[in-house]
Short mmCIF file of C-alpha atoms in Angstrom, two decimals:
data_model
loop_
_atom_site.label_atom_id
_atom_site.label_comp_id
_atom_site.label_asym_id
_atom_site.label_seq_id
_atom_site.Cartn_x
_atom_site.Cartn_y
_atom_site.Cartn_z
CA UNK A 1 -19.52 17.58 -8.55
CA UNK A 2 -21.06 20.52 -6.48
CA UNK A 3 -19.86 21.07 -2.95
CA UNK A 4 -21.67 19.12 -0.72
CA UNK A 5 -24.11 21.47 1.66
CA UNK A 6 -26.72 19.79 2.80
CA UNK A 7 -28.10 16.22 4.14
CA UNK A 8 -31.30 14.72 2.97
CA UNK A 9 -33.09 11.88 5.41
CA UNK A 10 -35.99 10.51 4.09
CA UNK A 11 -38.66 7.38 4.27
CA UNK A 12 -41.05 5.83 2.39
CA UNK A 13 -44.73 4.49 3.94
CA UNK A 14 -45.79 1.72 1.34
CA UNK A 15 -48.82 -0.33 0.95
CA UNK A 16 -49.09 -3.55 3.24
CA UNK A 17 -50.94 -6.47 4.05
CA UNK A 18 -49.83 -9.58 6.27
CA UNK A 19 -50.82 -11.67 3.25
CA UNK A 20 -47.96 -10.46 1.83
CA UNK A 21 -47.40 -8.40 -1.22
CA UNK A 22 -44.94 -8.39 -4.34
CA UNK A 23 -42.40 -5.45 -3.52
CA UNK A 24 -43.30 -3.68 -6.42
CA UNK A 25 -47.30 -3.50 -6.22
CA UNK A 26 -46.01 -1.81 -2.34
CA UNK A 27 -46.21 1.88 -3.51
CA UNK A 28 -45.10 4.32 -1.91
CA UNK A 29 -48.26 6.42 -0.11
CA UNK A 30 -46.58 8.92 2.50
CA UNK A 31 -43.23 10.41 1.61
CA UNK A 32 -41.60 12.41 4.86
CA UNK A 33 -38.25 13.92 4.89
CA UNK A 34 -36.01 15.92 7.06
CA UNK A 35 -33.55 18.25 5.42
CA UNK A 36 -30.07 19.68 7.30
CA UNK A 37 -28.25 22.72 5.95
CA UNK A 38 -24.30 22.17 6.87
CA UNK A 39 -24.03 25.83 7.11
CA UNK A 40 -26.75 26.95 8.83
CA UNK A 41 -27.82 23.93 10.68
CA UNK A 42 -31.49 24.94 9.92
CA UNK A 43 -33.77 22.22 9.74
CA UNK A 44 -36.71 21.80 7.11
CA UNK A 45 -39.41 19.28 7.38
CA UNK A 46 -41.64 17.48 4.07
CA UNK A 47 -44.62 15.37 4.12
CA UNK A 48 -46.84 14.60 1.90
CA UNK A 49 -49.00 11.82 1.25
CA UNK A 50 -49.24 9.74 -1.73
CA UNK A 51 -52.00 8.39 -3.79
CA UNK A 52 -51.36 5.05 -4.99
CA UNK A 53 -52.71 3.07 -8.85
CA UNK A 54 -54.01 1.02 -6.65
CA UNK A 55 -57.68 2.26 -5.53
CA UNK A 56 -58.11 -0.87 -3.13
CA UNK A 57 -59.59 0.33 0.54
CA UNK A 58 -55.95 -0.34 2.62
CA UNK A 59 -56.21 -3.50 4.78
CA UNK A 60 -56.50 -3.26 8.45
CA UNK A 61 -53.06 -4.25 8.58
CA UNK A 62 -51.51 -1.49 6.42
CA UNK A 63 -53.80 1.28 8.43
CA UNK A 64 -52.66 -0.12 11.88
CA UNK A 65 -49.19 -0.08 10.74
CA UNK A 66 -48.77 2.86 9.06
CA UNK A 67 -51.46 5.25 10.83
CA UNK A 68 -52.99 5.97 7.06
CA UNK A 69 -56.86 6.17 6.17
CA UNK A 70 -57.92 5.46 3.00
CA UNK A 71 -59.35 9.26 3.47
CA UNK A 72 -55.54 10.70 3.87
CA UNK A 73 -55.25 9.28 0.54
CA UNK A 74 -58.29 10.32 -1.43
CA UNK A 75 -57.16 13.73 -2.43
CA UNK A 76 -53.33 12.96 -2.43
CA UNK A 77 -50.84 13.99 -5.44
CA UNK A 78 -49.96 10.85 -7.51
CA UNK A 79 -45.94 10.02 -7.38
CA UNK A 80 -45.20 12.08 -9.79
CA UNK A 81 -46.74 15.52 -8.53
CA UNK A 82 -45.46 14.90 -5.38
CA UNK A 83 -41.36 13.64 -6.14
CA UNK A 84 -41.77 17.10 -8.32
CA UNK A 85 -42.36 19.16 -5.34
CA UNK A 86 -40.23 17.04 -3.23
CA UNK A 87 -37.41 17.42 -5.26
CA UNK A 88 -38.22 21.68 -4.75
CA UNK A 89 -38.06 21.15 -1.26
CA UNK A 90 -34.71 19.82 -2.29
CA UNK A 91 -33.55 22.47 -3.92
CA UNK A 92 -30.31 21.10 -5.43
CA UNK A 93 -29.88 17.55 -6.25
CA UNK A 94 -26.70 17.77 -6.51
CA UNK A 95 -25.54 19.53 -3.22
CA UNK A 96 -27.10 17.15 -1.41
CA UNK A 97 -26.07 13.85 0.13
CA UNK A 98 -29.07 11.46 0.56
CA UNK A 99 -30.09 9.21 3.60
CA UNK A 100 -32.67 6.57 4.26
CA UNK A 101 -32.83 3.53 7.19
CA UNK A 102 -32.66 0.65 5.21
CA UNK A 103 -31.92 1.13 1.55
CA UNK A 104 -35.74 -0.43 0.82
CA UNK A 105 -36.63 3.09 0.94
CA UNK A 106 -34.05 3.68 -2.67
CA UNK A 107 -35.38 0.62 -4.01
CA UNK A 108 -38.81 2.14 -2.93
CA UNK A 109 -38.33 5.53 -4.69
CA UNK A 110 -36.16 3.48 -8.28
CA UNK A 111 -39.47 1.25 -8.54
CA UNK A 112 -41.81 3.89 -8.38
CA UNK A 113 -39.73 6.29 -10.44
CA UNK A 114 -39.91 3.68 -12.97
CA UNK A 115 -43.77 3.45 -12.49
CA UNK A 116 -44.34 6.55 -13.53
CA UNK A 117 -41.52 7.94 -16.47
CA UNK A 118 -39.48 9.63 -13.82
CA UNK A 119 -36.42 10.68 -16.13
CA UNK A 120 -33.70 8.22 -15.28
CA UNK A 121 -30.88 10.78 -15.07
CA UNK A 122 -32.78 12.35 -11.99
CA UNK A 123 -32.81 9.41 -9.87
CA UNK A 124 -29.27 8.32 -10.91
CA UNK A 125 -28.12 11.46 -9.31
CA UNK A 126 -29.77 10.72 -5.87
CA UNK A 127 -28.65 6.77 -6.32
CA UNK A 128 -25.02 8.38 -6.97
CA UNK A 129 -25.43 10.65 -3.98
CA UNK A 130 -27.06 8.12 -1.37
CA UNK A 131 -25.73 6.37 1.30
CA UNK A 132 -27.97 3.51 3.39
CA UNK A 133 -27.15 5.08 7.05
CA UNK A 134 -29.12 1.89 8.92
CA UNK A 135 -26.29 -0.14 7.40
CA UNK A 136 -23.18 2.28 8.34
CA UNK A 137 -24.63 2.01 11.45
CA UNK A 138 -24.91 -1.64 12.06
CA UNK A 139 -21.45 -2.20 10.48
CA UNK A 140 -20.03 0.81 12.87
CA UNK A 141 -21.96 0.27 15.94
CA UNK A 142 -24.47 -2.21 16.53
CA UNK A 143 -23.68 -5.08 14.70
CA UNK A 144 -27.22 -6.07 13.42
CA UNK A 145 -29.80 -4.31 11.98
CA UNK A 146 -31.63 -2.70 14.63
CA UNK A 147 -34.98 -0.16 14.14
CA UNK A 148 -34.64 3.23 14.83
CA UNK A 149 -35.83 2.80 18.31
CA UNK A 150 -33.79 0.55 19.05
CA UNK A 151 -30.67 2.33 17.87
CA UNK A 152 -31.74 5.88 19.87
CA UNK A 153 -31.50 3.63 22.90
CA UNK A 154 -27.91 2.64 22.52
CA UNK A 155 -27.18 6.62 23.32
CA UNK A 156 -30.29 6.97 25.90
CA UNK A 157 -32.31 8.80 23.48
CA UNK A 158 -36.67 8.37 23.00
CA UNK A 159 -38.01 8.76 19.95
CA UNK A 160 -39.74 12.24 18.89
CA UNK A 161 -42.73 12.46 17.34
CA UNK A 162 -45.72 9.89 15.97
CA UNK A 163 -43.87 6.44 14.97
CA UNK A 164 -44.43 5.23 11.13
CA UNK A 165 -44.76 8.94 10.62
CA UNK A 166 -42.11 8.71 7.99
CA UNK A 167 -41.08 12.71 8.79
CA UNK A 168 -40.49 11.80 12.28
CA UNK A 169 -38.60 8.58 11.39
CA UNK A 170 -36.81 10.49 8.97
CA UNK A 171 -36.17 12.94 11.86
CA UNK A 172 -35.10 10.48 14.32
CA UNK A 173 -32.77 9.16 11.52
CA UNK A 174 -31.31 11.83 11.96
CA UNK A 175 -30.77 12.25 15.17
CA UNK A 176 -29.30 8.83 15.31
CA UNK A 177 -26.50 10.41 12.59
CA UNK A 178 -25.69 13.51 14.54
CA UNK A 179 -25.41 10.91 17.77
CA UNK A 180 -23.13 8.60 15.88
CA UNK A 181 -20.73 11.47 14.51
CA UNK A 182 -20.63 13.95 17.17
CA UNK A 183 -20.20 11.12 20.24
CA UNK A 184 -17.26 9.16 18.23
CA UNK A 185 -15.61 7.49 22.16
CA UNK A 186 -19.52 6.73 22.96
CA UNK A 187 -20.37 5.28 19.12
CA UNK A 188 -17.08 3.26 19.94
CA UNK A 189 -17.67 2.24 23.30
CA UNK A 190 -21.02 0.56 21.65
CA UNK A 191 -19.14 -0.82 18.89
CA UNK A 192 -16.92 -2.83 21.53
CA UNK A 193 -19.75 -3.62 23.61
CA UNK A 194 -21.62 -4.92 20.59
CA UNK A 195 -19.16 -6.53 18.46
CA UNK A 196 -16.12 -7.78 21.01
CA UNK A 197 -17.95 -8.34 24.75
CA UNK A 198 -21.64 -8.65 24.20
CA UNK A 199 -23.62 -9.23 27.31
CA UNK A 200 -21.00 -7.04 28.89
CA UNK A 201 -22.08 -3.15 30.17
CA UNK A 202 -18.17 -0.88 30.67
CA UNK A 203 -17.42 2.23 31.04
CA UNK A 204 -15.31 4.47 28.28
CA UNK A 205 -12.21 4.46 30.77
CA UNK A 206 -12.22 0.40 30.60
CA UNK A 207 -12.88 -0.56 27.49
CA UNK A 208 -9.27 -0.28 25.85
CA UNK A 209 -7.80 -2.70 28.72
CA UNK A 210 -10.67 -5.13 28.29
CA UNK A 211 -10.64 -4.91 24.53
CA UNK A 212 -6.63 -5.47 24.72
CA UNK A 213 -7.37 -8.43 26.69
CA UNK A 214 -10.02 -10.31 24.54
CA UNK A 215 -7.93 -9.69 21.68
CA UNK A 216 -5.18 -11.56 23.73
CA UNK A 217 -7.05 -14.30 24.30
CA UNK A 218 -8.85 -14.60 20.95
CA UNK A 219 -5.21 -14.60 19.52
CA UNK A 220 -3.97 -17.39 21.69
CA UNK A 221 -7.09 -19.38 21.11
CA UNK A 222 -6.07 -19.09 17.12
CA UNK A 223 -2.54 -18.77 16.74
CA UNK A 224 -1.96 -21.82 19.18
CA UNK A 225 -3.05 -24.70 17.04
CA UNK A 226 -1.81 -23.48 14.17
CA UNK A 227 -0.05 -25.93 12.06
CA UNK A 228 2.11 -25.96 8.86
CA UNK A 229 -0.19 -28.35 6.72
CA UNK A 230 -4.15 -28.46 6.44
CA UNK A 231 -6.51 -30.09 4.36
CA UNK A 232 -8.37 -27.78 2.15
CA UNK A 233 -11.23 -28.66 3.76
CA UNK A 234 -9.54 -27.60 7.18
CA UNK A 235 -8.39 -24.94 5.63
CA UNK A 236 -11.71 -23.33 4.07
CA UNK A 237 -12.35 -23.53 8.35
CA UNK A 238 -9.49 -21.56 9.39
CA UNK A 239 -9.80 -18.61 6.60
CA UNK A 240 -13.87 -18.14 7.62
CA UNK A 241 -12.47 -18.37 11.57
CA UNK A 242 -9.49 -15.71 10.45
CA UNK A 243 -12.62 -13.60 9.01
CA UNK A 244 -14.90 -13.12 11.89
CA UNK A 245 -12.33 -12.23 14.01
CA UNK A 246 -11.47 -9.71 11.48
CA UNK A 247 -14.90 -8.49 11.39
CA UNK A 248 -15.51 -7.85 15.65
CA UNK A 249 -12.17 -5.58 15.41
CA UNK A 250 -12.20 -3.97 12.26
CA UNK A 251 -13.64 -0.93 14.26
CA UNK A 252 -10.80 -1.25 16.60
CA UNK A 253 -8.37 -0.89 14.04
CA UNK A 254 -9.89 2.05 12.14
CA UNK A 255 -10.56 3.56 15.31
CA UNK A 256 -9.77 7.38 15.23
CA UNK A 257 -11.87 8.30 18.60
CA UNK A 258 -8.60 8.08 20.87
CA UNK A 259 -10.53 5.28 22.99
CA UNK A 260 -7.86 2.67 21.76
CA UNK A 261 -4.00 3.32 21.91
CA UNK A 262 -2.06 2.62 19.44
CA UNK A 263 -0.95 -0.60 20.36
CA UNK A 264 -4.63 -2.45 20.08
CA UNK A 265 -5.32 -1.02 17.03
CA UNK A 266 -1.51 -1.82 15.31
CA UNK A 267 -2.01 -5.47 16.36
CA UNK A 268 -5.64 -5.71 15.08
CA UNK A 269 -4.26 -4.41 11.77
CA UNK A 270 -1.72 -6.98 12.08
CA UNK A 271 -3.74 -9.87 12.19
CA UNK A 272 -6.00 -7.86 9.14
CA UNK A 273 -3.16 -8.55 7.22
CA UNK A 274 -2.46 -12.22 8.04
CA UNK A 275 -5.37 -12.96 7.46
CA UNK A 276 -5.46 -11.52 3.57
CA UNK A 277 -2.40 -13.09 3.42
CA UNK A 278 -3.70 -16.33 4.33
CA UNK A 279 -7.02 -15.84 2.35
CA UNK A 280 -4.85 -15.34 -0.74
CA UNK A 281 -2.79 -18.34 -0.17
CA UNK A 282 -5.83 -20.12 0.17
CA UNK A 283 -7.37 -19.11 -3.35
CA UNK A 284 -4.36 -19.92 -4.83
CA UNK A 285 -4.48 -23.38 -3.57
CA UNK A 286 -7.80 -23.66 -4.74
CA UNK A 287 -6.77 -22.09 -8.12
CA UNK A 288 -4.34 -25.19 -8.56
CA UNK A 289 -7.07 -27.35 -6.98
CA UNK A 290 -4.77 -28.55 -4.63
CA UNK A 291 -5.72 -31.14 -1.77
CA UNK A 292 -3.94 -29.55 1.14
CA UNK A 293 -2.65 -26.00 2.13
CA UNK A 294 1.03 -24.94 3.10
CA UNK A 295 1.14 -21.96 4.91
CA UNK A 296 4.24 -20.31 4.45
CA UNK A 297 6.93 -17.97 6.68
CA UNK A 298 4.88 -14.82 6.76
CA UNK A 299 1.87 -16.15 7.80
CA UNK A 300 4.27 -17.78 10.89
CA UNK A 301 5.75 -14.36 11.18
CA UNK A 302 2.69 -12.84 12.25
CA UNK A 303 1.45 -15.78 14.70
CA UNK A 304 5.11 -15.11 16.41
CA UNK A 305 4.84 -11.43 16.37
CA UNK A 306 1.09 -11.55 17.72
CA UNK A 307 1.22 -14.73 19.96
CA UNK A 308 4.28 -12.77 21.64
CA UNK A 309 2.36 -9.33 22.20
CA UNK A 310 -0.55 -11.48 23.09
CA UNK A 311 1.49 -12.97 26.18
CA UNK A 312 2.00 -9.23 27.10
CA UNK A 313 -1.10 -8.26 27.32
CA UNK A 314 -2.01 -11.10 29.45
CA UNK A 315 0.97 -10.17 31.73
CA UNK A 316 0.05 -6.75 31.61
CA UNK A 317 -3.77 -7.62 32.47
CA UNK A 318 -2.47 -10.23 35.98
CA UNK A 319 -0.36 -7.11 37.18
CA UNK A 320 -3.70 -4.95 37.11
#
């Protein structure tokens, strides 16, 4: 594969109506983009507008949503014309790594493709090369699926430019990225704020101690009932329980920002792994369609080991 030298963000503005439509009669009718050369760090800008197969006047609805007149469209490229030149803007498939908010804006660009005999092995190479940053983010940071305004205001940004411009959402897509990657404590901070103490506002300086502590607690609350024998039915509970703690401090324990020592984020991988232990004890039950679930030493090995750091913290937390 070539060496990777540039990042491609780009969006899609489709037909509309708030009648609803079948995703694939939405074609795609403005295509904007925002290109990002790793060595340079020159910026390049594409926009174009897109004339659809369908020659119906756009609803009321699409033109207030999108800012497009049915005049913008009149003597617009077709998909085809227009991917062609967009993919010269490009200039190199395969050097390039591929972003969108929301992967509707792939599914966007495969259905059209398909529309109209783009060669397969073109858009396999962009499918191969794209990632769906909207969902990085949510997974990383926000923990939903917030809009691009919304996510510049978890680092205090505004957005620049015309909204449902799809060059300045691409743009602000952007800007988003270079926010999450280049503000890592920050990006964590929000994470924690997000996923572990919602409602709560800290600074970077407390967040380790307050994390520390809800982990604490969130262990006692789990590890203290539990018991040697469940019913399966029980025990379907206390896997999916085992699994969202998991997911508020999976960030914790992949966390490479130097906001969490290295305690938090050993005992969050700790409990990570009790809890594919117990998930696999659990399918194995249900395997030999057993009635109840045993647990068995290791997964008491870690509610001793964590229960026991647990009363640490708490000790540690009273002192402050």
């Amino acid at each position: 594969m070539a060496e990777l030298t540039q990042y491609v963000f780009f969006d899609f503005e489709m037909l509309c109506s708030n009648k609803g439509m079948l995703f694939e009669d939405m074609e795609a009718i403005r295509l904007g983009a925002v290109k990002y050369d790793l060595i340079t760090e020159k910026l390049s800008f594409f926009d174009e507008y897109i004339k659809p197969e369908n020659h119906k006047p756009l609803s009321m609805f699409c033109k207030r949503l999108t800012g497009i007149e049915d005049k913008d469209l009149r003597d617009a490229d077709r998909f085809a014309d227009v991917f062609s030149t967009f993919l010269y803007w490009v200039n190199g498939v395969k050097k390039t790594r591929f972003y969108s908010w929301s992967k509707s804006d792939l599914s966007r660009l495969n259905a059209d493709a398909a529309r109209h005999g783009i060669p397969s092995a073109t858009i396999e190479k962009i499918n191969s090369r794209y990632v769906d940053f909207q969902e990085v983010f949510s997974n990383r940071a926000a923990n939903n699926t917030p809009s691009v305004e919304n996510a510049l205001a978890l680092y205090g940004l505004d957005f620049v430019g015309e909204t449902h411009n799809p060059m300045f959402d691409s743009y602000n897509t952007l800007r988003i990225f270079f926010a999450f990657e280049r503000n890592p404590q920050l990006t964590e901070k929000i994470m924690a704020e997000r996923f572990i103490l919602p409602g709560r506002t800290l600074t970077v300086d407390q967040i380790n101690v307050e994390v520390k502590s809800q982990f604490a607690k969130d262990m006692e609350e789990f590890f203290s009932s539990l018991q040697w024998i469940y019913k399966m039915k029980e025990a379907q509970q206390l896997v999916k329980k085992a699994k969202r703690i998991c997911k508020r401090y999976k960030n914790v324990a992949g966390s490479s920002s130097g906001i969490f020592d290295e305690e938090i984020r050993s005992d969050t991988k700790d409990f990570m792994l009790f809890y594919e232990g117990l998930k696999k004890n659990y399918l194995e039950h249900i395997t030999y369609s057993s009635r109840i679930l045993i647990l068995d030493e290791e997964n008491f090995s870690y509610r001793k080991t964590l229960l026991a750091r647990a009363s640490l913290d708490g000790q540690d937390r009273q002192a402050v």
